[in-house]
């Protein structure tokens, strides 16, 4: 009798456990379905309303790929903003001009590697590597200042008006006066990350693109991440960006944007592009002055490649059982400063692309419409690539603001992770 009762209770217990597991799995499936529906609704509505041409998203939680999807078109309009007779459908294989994500994916990761190998120290003065920064006004600037945008360097400057290659660009940045006191405020600067690119080249002895390819992209299996994809003799699918450079031209011409310099005469240079930019970096300084390879912009990548870099960071530097970057190095770069950001990476939860994110979250955006948000505490990442520039300027002023899209998607993903 005892044996029969034991078997009976075992059947009841295991049966209950199976029912419970099934219920949990069903709830998880329902939550995922709801999240996918929300994301589809958010992004597809923007495509349908002609606000954005297209997008690609990838959401991952731990080792589980929650969702990966492409929307809309990689190219929808011609240079005159007329609809194409046969617009190019967006796919998850398309390369995007990731704009300022270059600062994270390429430059910051390169600095992590150099620090990890003991070739560079974060608090080294920049003047140790770049002679022009040994002057009295710049001597206090450190690599940390460059990574945290606290070096006091100009936020932006039309380098191509006075420089025609990277060496001339490096020289010009060294000659420019500081715009702000060193270390006293965060002033997001493309020029600061251009200097970091110069340091990487000097320390490694390699051109920036070669160093990153050999030390980051090939080791991580990022086979579709590169500068100047049109020079690779490959038929890559590439999402188009802007019809010319209308916003950057406005930066030079329109005093309201605050980028006027007495030594820059509007008509002394006129190399603006008059075609849809596709496979060339949209950023003018990277394209005109540095021939497509810069520490601040220039990289093209796919959503799957970006996920590989994010996975490496999420796994504290561990890749396929080997330590690609030491955990303590990553921790150093992902420690907040007094301006609520890490070294390179943004960590302030006030940013729309990671609005109200838990402590320790990090990410970044790119001007073309790209963004990465990572929440280590929940093992969640959201990569969203939008080719917003394809639609041209709104009323001749600026590109469509995709921050609300980023915020809505991130909020939906965070609710799923609860």
C-alpha positions as a Python dict, from the first residue, in 0.01 Angstrom:
ca = {
    (1, 'X'): (0, 0, 0),
    (2, 'X'): (284, 241, 91),
    (3, 'X'): (448, 179, -243),
    (4, 'X'): (123, 253, -428),
    (5, 'X'): (75, 579, -231),
    (6, 'X'): (434, 679, -307),
    (7, 'X'): (382, 621, -677),
    (8, 'X'): (53, 811, -661),
    (9, 'X'): (208, 1114, -493),
    (10, 'X'): (503, 1102, -733),
    (11, 'X'): (263, 1109, -1029),
    (12, 'X'): (70, 1399, -875),
    (13, 'X'): (391, 1591, -796),
    (14, 'X'): (555, 1543, -1134),
    (15, 'X'): (228, 1610, -1309),
    (16, 'X'): (190, 1938, -1122),
    (17, 'X'): (548, 2032, -1207),
    (18, 'X'): (485, 1962, -1576),
    (19, 'X'): (168, 2172, -1568),
    (20, 'X'): (359, 2453, -1393),
    (21, 'X'): (643, 2441, -1644),
    (22, 'X'): (397, 2440, -1931),
    (23, 'X'): (215, 2740, -1782),
    (24, 'X'): (545, 2928, -1737),
    (25, 'X'): (646, 2852, -2095),
    (26, 'X'): (306, 2965, -2219),
    (27, 'X'): (332, 3292, -2025),
    (28, 'X'): (681, 3352, -2163),
    (29, 'X'): (555, 3281, -2513),
    (30, 'X'): (265, 3521, -2466),
    (31, 'X'): (499, 3792, -2338),
    (32, 'X'): (728, 3749, -2636),
    (33, 'X'): (435, 3761, -2878),
    (34, 'X'): (310, 4079, -2713),
    (35, 'X'): (657, 4240, -2728),
    (36, 'X'): (694, 4154, -3096),
    (37, 'X'): (350, 4299, -3166),
    (38, 'X'): (443, 4621, -2983),
    (39, 'X'): (774, 4660, -3165),
    (40, 'X'): (611, 4592, -3501),
    (41, 'X'): (341, 4846, -3426),
    (42, 'X'): (590, 5114, -3321),
    (43, 'X'): (828, 5081, -3615),
    (44, 'X'): (591, 4982, -3894),
    (45, 'X'): (362, 5276, -3818),
    (46, 'X'): (658, 5511, -3869),
    (47, 'X'): (736, 5346, -4203),
    (48, 'X'): (370, 5359, -4308),
    (49, 'X'): (350, 5729, -4216),
    (50, 'X'): (661, 5806, -4427),
    (51, 'X'): (850, 5927, -4123),
    (52, 'X'): (1137, 5682, -4173),
    (53, 'X'): (1225, 5475, -4482),
    (54, 'X'): (1323, 5160, -4296),
    (55, 'X'): (1482, 4998, -3994),
    (56, 'X'): (1635, 4679, -3855),
    (57, 'X'): (1602, 4570, -3493),
    (58, 'X'): (1759, 4297, -3284),
    (59, 'X'): (1655, 4225, -2924),
    (60, 'X'): (1843, 3966, -2722),
    (61, 'X'): (1811, 3837, -2366),
    (62, 'X'): (2098, 3619, -2249),
    (63, 'X'): (2156, 3362, -2522),
    (64, 'X'): (1798, 3392, -2643),
    (65, 'X'): (1735, 3592, -2959),
    (66, 'X'): (1400, 3750, -2874),
    (67, 'X'): (1343, 3923, -3205),
    (68, 'X'): (1522, 4025, -3523),
    (69, 'X'): (1334, 4199, -3800),
    (70, 'X'): (1373, 4436, -4094),
    (71, 'X'): (1116, 4699, -4193),
    (72, 'X'): (1057, 4920, -4494),
    (73, 'X'): (1324, 5019, -4741),
    (74, 'X'): (1702, 5052, -4759),
    (75, 'X'): (1654, 5319, -5023),
    (76, 'X'): (1320, 5477, -5098),
    (77, 'X'): (1399, 5816, -5253),
    (78, 'X'): (1633, 5964, -5514),
    (79, 'X'): (1847, 6276, -5470),
    (80, 'X'): (1550, 6502, -5544),
    (81, 'X'): (1348, 6315, -5277),
    (82, 'X'): (1126, 6157, -5540),
    (83, 'X'): (1001, 5803, -5471),
    (84, 'X'): (1193, 5535, -5659),
    (85, 'X'): (995, 5325, -5903),
    (86, 'X'): (1153, 5018, -5745),
    (87, 'X'): (1260, 5099, -5388),
    (88, 'X'): (1514, 4866, -5231),
    (89, 'X'): (1364, 4645, -4961),
    (90, 'X'): (1539, 4649, -4624),
    (91, 'X'): (1686, 4320, -4496),
    (92, 'X'): (1867, 4218, -4179),
    (93, 'X'): (2180, 4172, -4393),
    (94, 'X'): (2207, 4539, -4491),
    (95, 'X'): (2513, 4736, -4386),
    (96, 'X'): (2438, 5067, -4215),
    (97, 'X'): (2652, 5374, -4180),
    (98, 'X'): (2662, 5351, -3800),
    (99, 'X'): (2789, 5710, -3760),
    (100, 'X'): (2897, 5782, -3401),
    (101, 'X'): (2858, 5418, -3301),
    (102, 'X'): (3202, 5413, -3468),
    (103, 'X'): (3327, 5581, -3151),
    (104, 'X'): (3217, 5279, -2945),
    (105, 'X'): (3248, 4983, -3181),
    (106, 'X'): (3584, 5088, -3321),
    (107, 'X'): (3763, 5356, -3123),
    (108, 'X'): (3656, 5278, -2765),
    (109, 'X'): (3706, 4904, -2816),
    (110, 'X'): (4051, 4976, -2962),
    (111, 'X'): (4140, 5183, -2655),
    (112, 'X'): (4016, 4899, -2433),
    (113, 'X'): (4256, 4664, -2610),
    (114, 'X'): (4551, 4903, -2585),
    (115, 'X'): (4484, 4962, -2214),
    (116, 'X'): (4441, 4588, -2162),
    (117, 'X'): (4780, 4524, -2322),
    (118, 'X'): (4950, 4789, -2112),
    (119, 'X'): (5036, 5000, -2416),
    (120, 'X'): (4827, 5296, -2302),
    (121, 'X'): (4708, 5421, -1964),
    (122, 'X'): (4377, 5601, -1932),
    (123, 'X'): (4523, 5889, -1732),
    (124, 'X'): (4822, 5941, -1961),
    (125, 'X'): (4848, 6296, -2093),
    (126, 'X'): (4757, 6313, -2460),
    (127, 'X'): (5079, 6507, -2512),
    (128, 'X'): (5270, 6183, -2447),
    (129, 'X'): (5144, 6058, -2783),
    (130, 'X'): (5053, 6374, -2975),
    (131, 'X'): (5316, 6647, -2963),
    (132, 'X'): (5066, 6925, -3038),
    (133, 'X'): (4894, 6851, -2705),
    (134, 'X'): (5209, 6924, -2506),
    (135, 'X'): (5144, 7299, -2514),
    (136, 'X'): (5056, 7478, -2187),
    (137, 'X'): (4685, 7509, -2271),
    (138, 'X'): (4650, 7140, -2361),
    (139, 'X'): (4906, 6972, -2134),
    (140, 'X'): (4644, 6877, -1874),
    (141, 'X'): (4430, 6685, -2126),
    (142, 'X'): (4436, 6309, -2069),
    (143, 'X'): (4307, 6012, -2265),
    (144, 'X'): (4031, 5991, -2004),
    (145, 'X'): (3928, 6345, -2098),
    (146, 'X'): (3903, 6249, -2464),
    (147, 'X'): (3696, 5938, -2385),
    (148, 'X'): (3460, 6131, -2157),
    (149, 'X'): (3428, 6440, -2379),
    (150, 'X'): (3577, 6661, -2107),
    (151, 'X'): (3893, 6770, -2292),
    (152, 'X'): (3753, 7115, -2376),
    (153, 'X'): (3802, 7057, -2750),
    (154, 'X'): (3564, 7206, -3006),
    (155, 'X'): (3247, 6999, -3035),
    (156, 'X'): (3257, 7025, -3415),
    (157, 'X'): (3456, 7204, -3680),
    (158, 'X'): (3440, 7179, -4063),
    (159, 'X'): (3786, 7024, -4094),
    (160, 'X'): (3753, 6979, -4472),
    (161, 'X'): (3763, 7355, -4523),
    (162, 'X'): (4128, 7347, -4411),
    (163, 'X'): (4240, 6981, -4429),
    (164, 'X'): (4241, 6729, -4713),
    (165, 'X'): (4374, 6412, -4549),
    (166, 'X'): (4410, 6262, -4202),
    (167, 'X'): (4758, 6403, -4138),
    (168, 'X'): (4640, 6755, -4216),
    (169, 'X'): (4333, 6686, -4000),
    (170, 'X'): (4541, 6574, -3702),
    (171, 'X'): (4767, 6880, -3741),
    (172, 'X'): (4472, 7118, -3761),
    (173, 'X'): (4304, 6980, -3447),
    (174, 'X'): (4631, 7026, -3259),
    (175, 'X'): (4645, 7390, -3368),
    (176, 'X'): (4287, 7478, -3276),
    (177, 'X'): (4236, 7661, -2945),
    (178, 'X'): (4032, 7500, -2670),
    (179, 'X'): (3667, 7594, -2650),
    (180, 'X'): (3608, 7503, -2283),
    (181, 'X'): (3809, 7455, -1963),
    (182, 'X'): (3965, 7109, -1938),
    (183, 'X'): (3767, 6868, -1721),
    (184, 'X'): (3498, 7112, -1614),
    (185, 'X'): (3213, 6997, -1836),
    (186, 'X'): (3103, 6731, -2082),
    (187, 'X'): (3097, 6873, -2435),
    (188, 'X'): (3042, 6593, -2683),
    (189, 'X'): (3321, 6621, -2937),
    (190, 'X'): (3387, 6446, -3267),
    (191, 'X'): (3731, 6606, -3270),
    (192, 'X'): (3827, 6440, -2942),
    (193, 'X'): (3759, 6095, -3086),
    (194, 'X'): (3950, 6188, -3400),
    (195, 'X'): (4251, 6247, -3174),
    (196, 'X'): (4194, 5907, -3012),
    (197, 'X'): (4215, 5759, -3362),
    (198, 'X'): (4550, 5932, -3405),
    (199, 'X'): (4674, 5786, -3075),
    (200, 'X'): (4565, 5434, -3177),
    (201, 'X'): (4763, 5468, -3499),
    (202, 'X'): (5075, 5598, -3325),
    (203, 'X'): (5076, 5335, -3051),
    (204, 'X'): (4991, 5040, -3276),
    (205, 'X'): (5193, 5145, -3579),
    (206, 'X'): (4896, 5060, -3801),
    (207, 'X'): (4637, 5269, -3986),
    (208, 'X'): (4317, 5284, -3782),
    (209, 'X'): (4113, 5068, -4019),
    (210, 'X'): (4379, 4796, -4028),
    (211, 'X'): (4421, 4791, -3651),
    (212, 'X'): (4048, 4752, -3594),
    (213, 'X'): (4007, 4488, -3864),
    (214, 'X'): (4296, 4277, -3733),
    (215, 'X'): (4231, 4321, -3362),
    (216, 'X'): (3852, 4353, -3331),
    (217, 'X'): (3649, 4259, -3635),
    (218, 'X'): (3829, 3943, -3751),
    (219, 'X'): (3874, 3799, -3398),
    (220, 'X'): (3507, 3860, -3313),
    (221, 'X'): (3380, 3726, -3645),
    (222, 'X'): (3245, 4067, -3749),
    (223, 'X'): (3293, 3995, -4119),
    (224, 'X'): (3062, 4275, -4233),
    (225, 'X'): (3207, 4561, -4028),
    (226, 'X'): (3442, 4794, -4214),
    (227, 'X'): (3532, 5140, -4335),
    (228, 'X'): (3476, 5230, -4702),
    (229, 'X'): (3272, 4924, -4805),
    (230, 'X'): (3262, 5034, -5170),
    (231, 'X'): (3638, 4976, -5190),
    (232, 'X'): (3611, 4612, -5085),
    (233, 'X'): (3511, 4477, -5427),
    (234, 'X'): (3215, 4301, -5270),
    (235, 'X'): (2847, 4339, -5354),
    (236, 'X'): (2724, 4434, -5009),
    (237, 'X'): (2368, 4536, -4943),
    (238, 'X'): (2398, 4889, -4802),
    (239, 'X'): (2128, 5116, -4664),
    (240, 'X'): (2130, 5462, -4821),
    (241, 'X'): (2164, 5771, -4604),
    (242, 'X'): (2134, 6135, -4698),
    (243, 'X'): (2073, 6304, -5034),
    (244, 'X'): (2399, 6499, -5023),
    (245, 'X'): (2502, 6674, -4700),
    (246, 'X'): (2225, 6933, -4648),
    (247, 'X'): (2239, 6941, -4269),
    (248, 'X'): (2617, 6969, -4252),
    (249, 'X'): (2605, 7248, -4508),
    (250, 'X'): (2355, 7421, -4284),
    (251, 'X'): (2598, 7380, -3991),
    (252, 'X'): (2850, 7584, -4188),
    (253, 'X'): (2608, 7841, -4326),
    (254, 'X'): (2346, 7892, -4052),
    (255, 'X'): (2462, 8096, -3748),
    (256, 'X'): (2162, 7968, -3551),
    (257, 'X'): (2336, 7632, -3508),
    (258, 'X'): (2633, 7793, -3334),
    (259, 'X'): (2917, 7662, -3551),
    (260, 'X'): (3054, 7985, -3694),
    (261, 'X'): (3431, 8039, -3704),
    (262, 'X'): (3590, 8365, -3815),
    (263, 'X'): (3855, 8184, -4021),
    (264, 'X'): (3595, 7983, -4215),
    (265, 'X'): (3449, 8159, -4518),
    (266, 'X'): (3144, 7979, -4654),
    (267, 'X'): (3243, 8001, -5019),
    (268, 'X'): (3609, 7902, -4982),
    (269, 'X'): (3514, 7535, -5025),
    (270, 'X'): (3233, 7381, -5228),
    (271, 'X'): (3283, 7006, -5248),
    (272, 'X'): (2934, 6913, -5134),
    (273, 'X'): (2795, 6585, -5264),
    (274, 'X'): (2500, 6609, -5504),
    (275, 'X'): (2380, 6250, -5498),
    (276, 'X'): (2231, 5999, -5258),
    (277, 'X'): (2504, 5890, -5019),
    (278, 'X'): (2524, 5511, -5014),
    (279, 'X'): (2833, 5322, -4904),
    (280, 'X'): (3018, 5646, -4834),
    (281, 'X'): (3020, 5773, -4478),
    (282, 'X'): (2764, 6051, -4440),
    (283, 'X'): (2977, 6247, -4192),
    (284, 'X'): (3160, 6521, -4382),
    (285, 'X'): (3477, 6533, -4176),
    (286, 'X'): (3521, 6158, -4199),
    (287, 'X'): (3454, 6158, -4574),
    (288, 'X'): (3610, 6476, -4707),
    (289, 'X'): (3896, 6528, -4464),
    (290, 'X'): (3986, 6171, -4365),
    (291, 'X'): (3891, 5971, -4675),
    (292, 'X'): (3629, 5762, -4494),
    (293, 'X'): (3837, 5642, -4198),
    (294, 'X'): (3806, 5831, -3869),
    (295, 'X'): (3791, 5773, -3497),
    (296, 'X'): (3461, 5961, -3476),
    (297, 'X'): (3269, 5813, -3771),
    (298, 'X'): (3305, 5600, -4080),
    (299, 'X'): (3225, 5242, -3984),
    (300, 'X'): (2960, 5038, -4163),
    (301, 'X'): (2815, 4730, -3999),
    (302, 'X'): (2524, 4489, -3987),
    (303, 'X'): (2297, 4424, -3693),
    (304, 'X'): (2438, 4074, -3639),
    (305, 'X'): (2796, 4204, -3630),
    (306, 'X'): (2705, 4470, -3376),
    (307, 'X'): (2541, 4203, -3164),
    (308, 'X'): (2871, 4012, -3154),
    (309, 'X'): (3047, 4312, -3000),
    (310, 'X'): (2762, 4364, -2753),
    (311, 'X'): (2771, 3996, -2656),
    (312, 'X'): (3143, 4023, -2582),
    (313, 'X'): (3082, 4318, -2349),
    (314, 'X'): (2779, 4152, -2188),
    (315, 'X'): (2991, 3841, -2120),
    (316, 'X'): (3257, 4056, -1952),
    (317, 'X'): (3507, 4009, -2231),
    (318, 'X'): (3468, 3635, -2267),
    (319, 'X'): (3436, 3503, -2625),
    (320, 'X'): (3417, 3130, -2701),
    (321, 'X'): (3585, 3041, -2375),
    (322, 'X'): (3874, 3289, -2408),
    (323, 'X'): (3920, 3631, -2255),
    (324, 'X'): (3915, 3880, -2542),
    (325, 'X'): (3938, 4180, -2307),
    (326, 'X'): (3997, 4151, -1933),
    (327, 'X'): (3688, 4188, -1716),
    (328, 'X'): (3846, 4460, -1504),
    (329, 'X'): (3928, 4664, -1817),
    (330, 'X'): (3566, 4650, -1930),
    (331, 'X'): (3454, 4738, -1579),
    (332, 'X'): (3682, 5043, -1581),
    (333, 'X'): (3535, 5165, -1909),
    (334, 'X'): (3180, 5103, -1784),
    (335, 'X'): (3214, 5293, -1457),
    (336, 'X'): (3022, 5620, -1437),
    (337, 'X'): (3200, 5952, -1396),
    (338, 'X'): (3054, 6264, -1235),
    (339, 'X'): (2873, 6338, -1561),
    (340, 'X'): (2693, 6000, -1540),
    (341, 'X'): (2876, 5842, -1834),
    (342, 'X'): (3150, 5585, -1879),
    (343, 'X'): (3465, 5595, -2090),
    (344, 'X'): (3324, 5631, -2439),
    (345, 'X'): (2992, 5465, -2361),
    (346, 'X'): (2692, 5669, -2245),
    (347, 'X'): (2543, 5551, -1915),
    (348, 'X'): (2300, 5828, -1822),
    (349, 'X'): (1943, 5684, -1803),
    (350, 'X'): (1806, 6022, -1904),
    (351, 'X'): (1904, 5939, -2262),
    (352, 'X'): (1595, 5847, -2465),
    (353, 'X'): (1745, 5531, -2616),
    (354, 'X'): (1789, 5386, -2265),
    (355, 'X'): (1533, 5592, -2074),
    (356, 'X'): (1508, 5497, -1703),
    (357, 'X'): (1741, 5201, -1753),
    (358, 'X'): (1871, 5016, -1444),
    (359, 'X'): (2208, 5110, -1296),
    (360, 'X'): (2500, 4980, -1499),
    (361, 'X'): (2322, 5005, -1835),
    (362, 'X'): (2514, 5155, -2125),
    (363, 'X'): (2478, 5241, -2491),
    (364, 'X'): (2522, 5504, -2760),
    (365, 'X'): (2359, 5657, -3066),
    (366, 'X'): (2463, 5753, -3417),
    (367, 'X'): (2347, 6060, -3610),
    (368, 'X'): (2226, 5852, -3905),
    (369, 'X'): (1963, 5690, -3677),
    (370, 'X'): (2153, 5403, -3518),
    (371, 'X'): (2156, 5306, -3150),
    (372, 'X'): (2268, 5039, -2905),
    (373, 'X'): (2126, 4995, -2554),
    (374, 'X'): (2259, 4728, -2316),
    (375, 'X'): (2115, 4633, -1975),
    (376, 'X'): (2363, 4392, -1810),
    (377, 'X'): (2149, 4345, -1498),
    (378, 'X'): (1879, 4186, -1714),
    (379, 'X'): (2117, 4047, -1979),
    (380, 'X'): (1918, 4241, -2238),
    (381, 'X'): (2035, 4435, -2543),
    (382, 'X'): (1846, 4640, -2801),
    (383, 'X'): (2011, 4733, -3129),
    (384, 'X'): (1803, 4957, -3354),
    (385, 'X'): (1926, 5079, -3693),
    (386, 'X'): (1718, 5341, -3877),
    (387, 'X'): (1828, 5509, -4201),
    (388, 'X'): (1644, 5829, -4116),
    (389, 'X'): (1860, 6058, -4332),
    (390, 'X'): (1716, 5903, -4649),
    (391, 'X'): (1403, 6114, -4605),
    (392, 'X'): (1600, 6440, -4628),
    (393, 'X'): (1556, 6745, -4405),
    (394, 'X'): (1219, 6844, -4263),
    (395, 'X'): (1137, 7196, -4389),
    (396, 'X'): (1504, 7232, -4478),
    (397, 'X'): (1599, 7233, -4112),
    (398, 'X'): (1684, 6892, -3971),
    (399, 'X'): (1639, 6518, -4005),
    (400, 'X'): (1345, 6341, -3845),
    (401, 'X'): (1387, 6289, -3470),
    (402, 'X'): (1390, 5915, -3399),
    (403, 'X'): (1436, 5950, -3022),
    (404, 'X'): (1066, 5878, -2951),
    (405, 'X'): (1093, 5554, -3151),
    (406, 'X'): (1399, 5451, -2951),
    (407, 'X'): (1228, 5536, -2623),
    (408, 'X'): (909, 5346, -2705),
    (409, 'X'): (1095, 5036, -2819),
    (410, 'X'): (1322, 5038, -2514),
    (411, 'X'): (1027, 5080, -2279),
    (412, 'X'): (850, 4783, -2438),
    (413, 'X'): (1162, 4566, -2404),
    (414, 'X'): (1211, 4666, -2041),
    (415, 'X'): (851, 4575, -1963),
    (416, 'X'): (911, 4235, -2124),
    (417, 'X'): (1217, 4184, -1903),
    (418, 'X'): (1024, 4243, -1580),
}
